């Protein structure tokens, strides 16, 4: 197959778009990344990826979905390979939950290291807990690294806000396959607007600290708290989960509550015995690109141009409409980093299938 026939456009330069692009570029696909926000825009609240913790710690909602567990398993292995270069760091973690079910039946105990059940005296009153060794990345640093790896392979980035599916298929000189990794953008991009996409607002406080222990306290669902150390002598303190909340402003009262809860979890984050001794670097708000039910990862056949922005438009009589494929990869919500390599692997498989089918058709015609 000639290179020209296997060109791919990836929409979105968050961790999902970038990781998928890297998996494809490493396999030799010529591709372009088209996105409104690029990895160097680490202050942009218009995408989620700069704002993540970002550690690997499964959520309750995913435990019942073997497909998501497989993505997470794959990602853990791939991120572990980046520990020696300092892109990921080993993270001793404690996790507290209100009940057994919330600990996820420990499906991941053979994925992480040194998994053990904590005694009641090691947990907040009334809570259950486990300890294990996992990992984290420094989100803005990590996505810039992904972009650098792509550039080294000759991949170009185009900063552009796409309004519709058609524009994606027309870019990069015209392609037959588009990867849709638009996160929350999937809600409004013309063509197949997805009403199930919704934000989960997360407010955090980034602090300077030598603490390298991670604590995730979900034992009181109305008062979640976590400390996620990351490479660079920093930690992300959270958190909040505001489903459907698009507000990008920092709530100062919530910031104070977050610091108080985190100080209680691990007083070593302060140099004094109060929250005033915590070295705050900045306050952040990010919107997790979630999707009611589950993320969307599948291939869809579409007709382009679709004239989706104008339902009354008719294609000019002489215009050739053709079939294209969109591989949707969005809606990963609070866990984009920890599923990223597993998602990228499946995206790659879907892309391979698409081009194999196309090749088969072409061969049949000859
Ligand atoms: C406070 C907080 C804490 C988190 N903690 C963790 C954690 O510990 N572990 C973890 O795994 N995850 C965590 N996450 C979640 C993680 O950040 C997200 O799941 C992940 O970043 C989603 O990546 P994405 O690539 O799907 O979307 P995004 O990062 O939102 O990227 C979307 C991309 O699509 C582009 N785009 C959208 N619409 C268009 C358009 N019309 N035209 C062109 N481009 C478009 C955007 O510009 C951007 O480039 C956290 C998130 C928050 C907010
Ligand atoms: C990506 O998916 C979303 C949700 O289905 C949709 O709104 C958008 O049009 C899609 N974009 C492309 C280019 O297929
Ligand atoms: C957004 O949050 C800020 C800070 O909490 C608050 O002052 C403001 O009123 C909120 N805006 C909306 C539209 O709710």
mmCIF file of C-alpha atoms and ligand atoms in Angstrom, residues 11-18 33-39 41 44 46-57 59 72 139 143 158-164 167 180-190 200-204 216 226 228 236 238-241 284-290 329-340, ligand 1:
data_model
loop_
_atom_site.group_PDB
_atom_site.id
_atom_site.type_symbol
_atom_site.label_atom_id
_atom_site.label_comp_id
_atom_site.label_asym_id
_atom_site.label_seq_id
_atom_site.Cartn_x
_atom_site.Cartn_y
_atom_site.Cartn_z
ATOM 1 C CA UNK A 11 -8.278 15.519 15.769
ATOM 2 C CA UNK A 12 -7.240 16.460 19.284
ATOM 3 C CA UNK A 13 -3.894 16.871 20.984
ATOM 4 C CA UNK A 14 -4.823 15.788 24.481
ATOM 5 C CA UNK A 15 -3.307 12.645 25.954
ATOM 6 C CA UNK A 16 -5.701 10.420 23.956
ATOM 7 C CA UNK A 17 -5.068 12.025 20.555
ATOM 8 C CA UNK A 18 -1.316 12.212 21.118
ATOM 9 C CA UNK A 33 -2.578 16.145 14.306
ATOM 10 C CA UNK A 34 -5.179 18.906 14.015
ATOM 11 C CA UNK A 35 -6.236 20.562 17.267
ATOM 12 C CA UNK A 36 -7.470 23.759 18.778
ATOM 13 C CA UNK A 37 -5.291 23.292 21.867
ATOM 14 C CA UNK A 38 -1.750 21.984 21.547
ATOM 15 C CA UNK A 39 0.424 20.391 24.253
ATOM 16 C CA UNK A 41 -0.772 25.383 25.801
ATOM 17 C CA UNK A 44 -5.475 26.378 28.440
ATOM 18 C CA UNK A 46 -10.176 24.437 26.961
ATOM 19 C CA UNK A 47 -8.775 20.933 27.174
ATOM 20 C CA UNK A 48 -8.369 18.521 30.067
ATOM 21 C CA UNK A 49 -4.922 17.098 29.657
ATOM 22 C CA UNK A 50 -2.762 19.772 31.353
ATOM 23 C CA UNK A 51 -4.804 19.533 34.551
ATOM 24 C CA UNK A 52 -4.656 15.858 35.450
ATOM 25 C CA UNK A 53 -3.090 14.412 38.617
ATOM 26 C CA UNK A 54 -2.021 12.253 36.844
ATOM 27 C CA UNK A 55 -1.698 8.926 38.514
ATOM 28 C CA UNK A 56 -2.803 5.399 37.733
ATOM 29 C CA UNK A 57 -5.568 4.480 40.167
ATOM 30 C CA UNK A 59 -12.118 4.120 39.587
ATOM 31 C CA UNK A 72 -5.606 0.300 32.173
ATOM 32 C CA UNK A 139 0.791 15.874 32.978
ATOM 33 C CA UNK A 143 2.090 15.578 26.860
ATOM 34 C CA UNK A 158 -1.908 22.089 12.788
ATOM 35 C CA UNK A 159 -3.600 24.493 15.167
ATOM 36 C CA UNK A 160 -7.157 24.756 14.013
ATOM 37 C CA UNK A 161 -10.682 24.587 15.376
ATOM 38 C CA UNK A 162 -12.644 22.194 13.241
ATOM 39 C CA UNK A 163 -16.311 22.914 12.831
ATOM 40 C CA UNK A 164 -17.314 19.686 11.178
ATOM 41 C CA UNK A 167 -13.169 19.719 7.367
ATOM 42 C CA UNK A 180 -11.844 11.698 16.766
ATOM 43 C CA UNK A 181 -10.078 12.439 20.048
ATOM 44 C CA UNK A 182 -11.764 15.738 20.805
ATOM 45 C CA UNK A 183 -12.618 15.208 24.471
ATOM 46 C CA UNK A 184 -15.387 17.617 25.438
ATOM 47 C CA UNK A 185 -15.178 19.079 21.932
ATOM 48 C CA UNK A 186 -17.070 15.977 20.841
ATOM 49 C CA UNK A 187 -20.208 17.594 22.227
ATOM 50 C CA UNK A 188 -20.303 20.381 19.673
ATOM 51 C CA UNK A 189 -18.315 19.290 16.641
ATOM 52 C CA UNK A 190 -20.709 19.189 13.692
ATOM 53 C CA UNK A 200 -16.770 16.634 35.428
ATOM 54 C CA UNK A 201 -15.236 19.767 36.899
ATOM 55 C CA UNK A 202 -12.087 19.240 38.944
ATOM 56 C CA UNK A 203 -10.443 21.884 41.093
ATOM 57 C CA UNK A 204 -6.942 21.267 42.428
ATOM 58 C CA UNK A 216 -6.504 8.893 47.686
ATOM 59 C CA UNK A 226 -6.223 13.241 47.217
ATOM 60 C CA UNK A 228 -0.797 12.968 43.946
ATOM 61 C CA UNK A 236 -1.536 17.829 42.837
ATOM 62 C CA UNK A 238 -7.641 17.644 45.072
ATOM 63 C CA UNK A 239 -10.277 17.312 44.595
ATOM 64 C CA UNK A 240 -13.716 17.877 43.411
ATOM 65 C CA UNK A 241 -16.007 16.068 40.987
ATOM 66 C CA UNK A 284 -6.227 24.980 38.842
ATOM 67 C CA UNK A 285 -9.580 24.066 37.385
ATOM 68 C CA UNK A 286 -9.951 21.476 34.639
ATOM 69 C CA UNK A 287 -12.921 19.789 33.012
ATOM 70 C CA UNK A 288 -12.704 16.017 32.722
ATOM 71 C CA UNK A 289 -14.195 15.015 29.359
ATOM 72 C CA UNK A 290 -16.699 12.421 30.443
ATOM 73 C CA UNK A 329 -11.848 7.887 20.945
ATOM 74 C CA UNK A 330 -13.342 10.225 23.514
ATOM 75 C CA UNK A 331 -15.209 10.401 26.772
ATOM 76 C CA UNK A 332 -12.468 8.931 28.953
ATOM 77 C CA UNK A 333 -13.480 11.245 31.822
ATOM 78 C CA UNK A 334 -11.382 11.123 34.976
ATOM 79 C CA UNK A 335 -8.968 8.473 33.734
ATOM 80 C CA UNK A 336 -7.522 9.591 30.412
ATOM 81 C CA UNK A 337 -3.902 9.081 31.362
ATOM 82 C CA UNK A 338 -4.379 5.682 32.875
ATOM 83 C CA UNK A 339 -6.222 4.319 29.838
ATOM 84 C CA UNK A 340 -4.195 6.174 27.176
HETATM 85 C C1 LIG B 1 -8.482 17.811 38.114
HETATM 86 C C2 LIG B 1 -8.263 16.626 37.216
HETATM 87 C C3 LIG B 1 -7.565 15.525 37.680
HETATM 88 C C4 LIG B 1 -7.342 14.422 36.859
HETATM 89 N N1 LIG B 1 -6.618 13.370 37.333
HETATM 90 C C5 LIG B 1 -6.356 12.311 36.526
HETATM 91 C C6 LIG B 1 -5.546 11.227 36.978
HETATM 92 O O1 LIG B 1 -5.041 11.233 38.111
HETATM 93 N N2 LIG B 1 -5.339 10.182 36.140
HETATM 94 C C7 LIG B 1 -5.863 10.157 34.882
HETATM 95 O O2 LIG B 1 -5.637 9.195 34.180
HETATM 96 N N3 LIG B 1 -6.622 11.168 34.430
HETATM 97 C C8 LIG B 1 -6.894 12.239 35.212
HETATM 98 N N4 LIG B 1 -7.679 13.260 34.757
HETATM 99 C C9 LIG B 1 -8.401 13.094 33.475
HETATM 100 C C10 LIG B 1 -7.564 13.426 32.267
HETATM 101 O O3 LIG B 1 -7.080 14.732 32.370
HETATM 102 C C11 LIG B 1 -8.454 13.310 31.032
HETATM 103 O O4 LIG B 1 -9.141 12.072 31.014
HETATM 104 C C12 LIG B 1 -7.650 13.401 29.749
HETATM 105 O O5 LIG B 1 -6.816 14.535 29.773
HETATM 106 C C13 LIG B 1 -8.559 13.433 28.538
HETATM 107 O O6 LIG B 1 -7.776 13.519 27.394
HETATM 108 P P1 LIG B 1 -8.416 13.707 25.963
HETATM 109 O O7 LIG B 1 -7.278 13.649 25.018
HETATM 110 O O8 LIG B 1 -9.568 12.793 25.790
HETATM 111 O O9 LIG B 1 -9.094 15.166 25.969
HETATM 112 P P2 LIG B 1 -8.462 16.622 26.083
HETATM 113 O O10 LIG B 1 -7.216 16.670 26.862
HETATM 114 O O11 LIG B 1 -9.584 17.506 26.547
HETATM 115 O O12 LIG B 1 -8.076 16.998 24.580
HETATM 116 C C14 LIG B 1 -9.027 17.292 23.601
HETATM 117 C C15 LIG B 1 -8.303 17.812 22.384
HETATM 118 O O13 LIG B 1 -9.263 17.997 21.323
HETATM 119 C C16 LIG B 1 -9.131 19.312 20.814
HETATM 120 N N5 LIG B 1 -10.417 19.714 20.250
HETATM 121 C C17 LIG B 1 -11.646 19.646 20.809
HETATM 122 N N6 LIG B 1 -12.587 20.080 19.952
HETATM 123 C C18 LIG B 1 -11.927 20.423 18.808
HETATM 124 C C19 LIG B 1 -12.326 20.953 17.550
HETATM 125 N N7 LIG B 1 -13.603 21.199 17.273
HETATM 126 N N8 LIG B 1 -11.372 21.189 16.606
HETATM 127 C C20 LIG B 1 -10.066 20.934 16.863
HETATM 128 N N9 LIG B 1 -9.634 20.438 18.044
HETATM 129 C C21 LIG B 1 -10.557 20.196 18.998
HETATM 130 C C22 LIG B 1 -8.680 20.131 21.996
HETATM 131 O O14 LIG B 1 -8.159 21.375 21.569
HETATM 132 C C23 LIG B 1 -7.625 19.180 22.567
HETATM 133 O O15 LIG B 1 -6.452 19.266 21.808
HETATM 134 C C24 LIG B 1 -7.880 14.401 35.544
HETATM 135 C C25 LIG B 1 -8.558 15.522 35.068
HETATM 136 C C26 LIG B 1 -8.751 16.630 35.879
HETATM 137 C C27 LIG B 1 -9.464 17.827 35.316
#
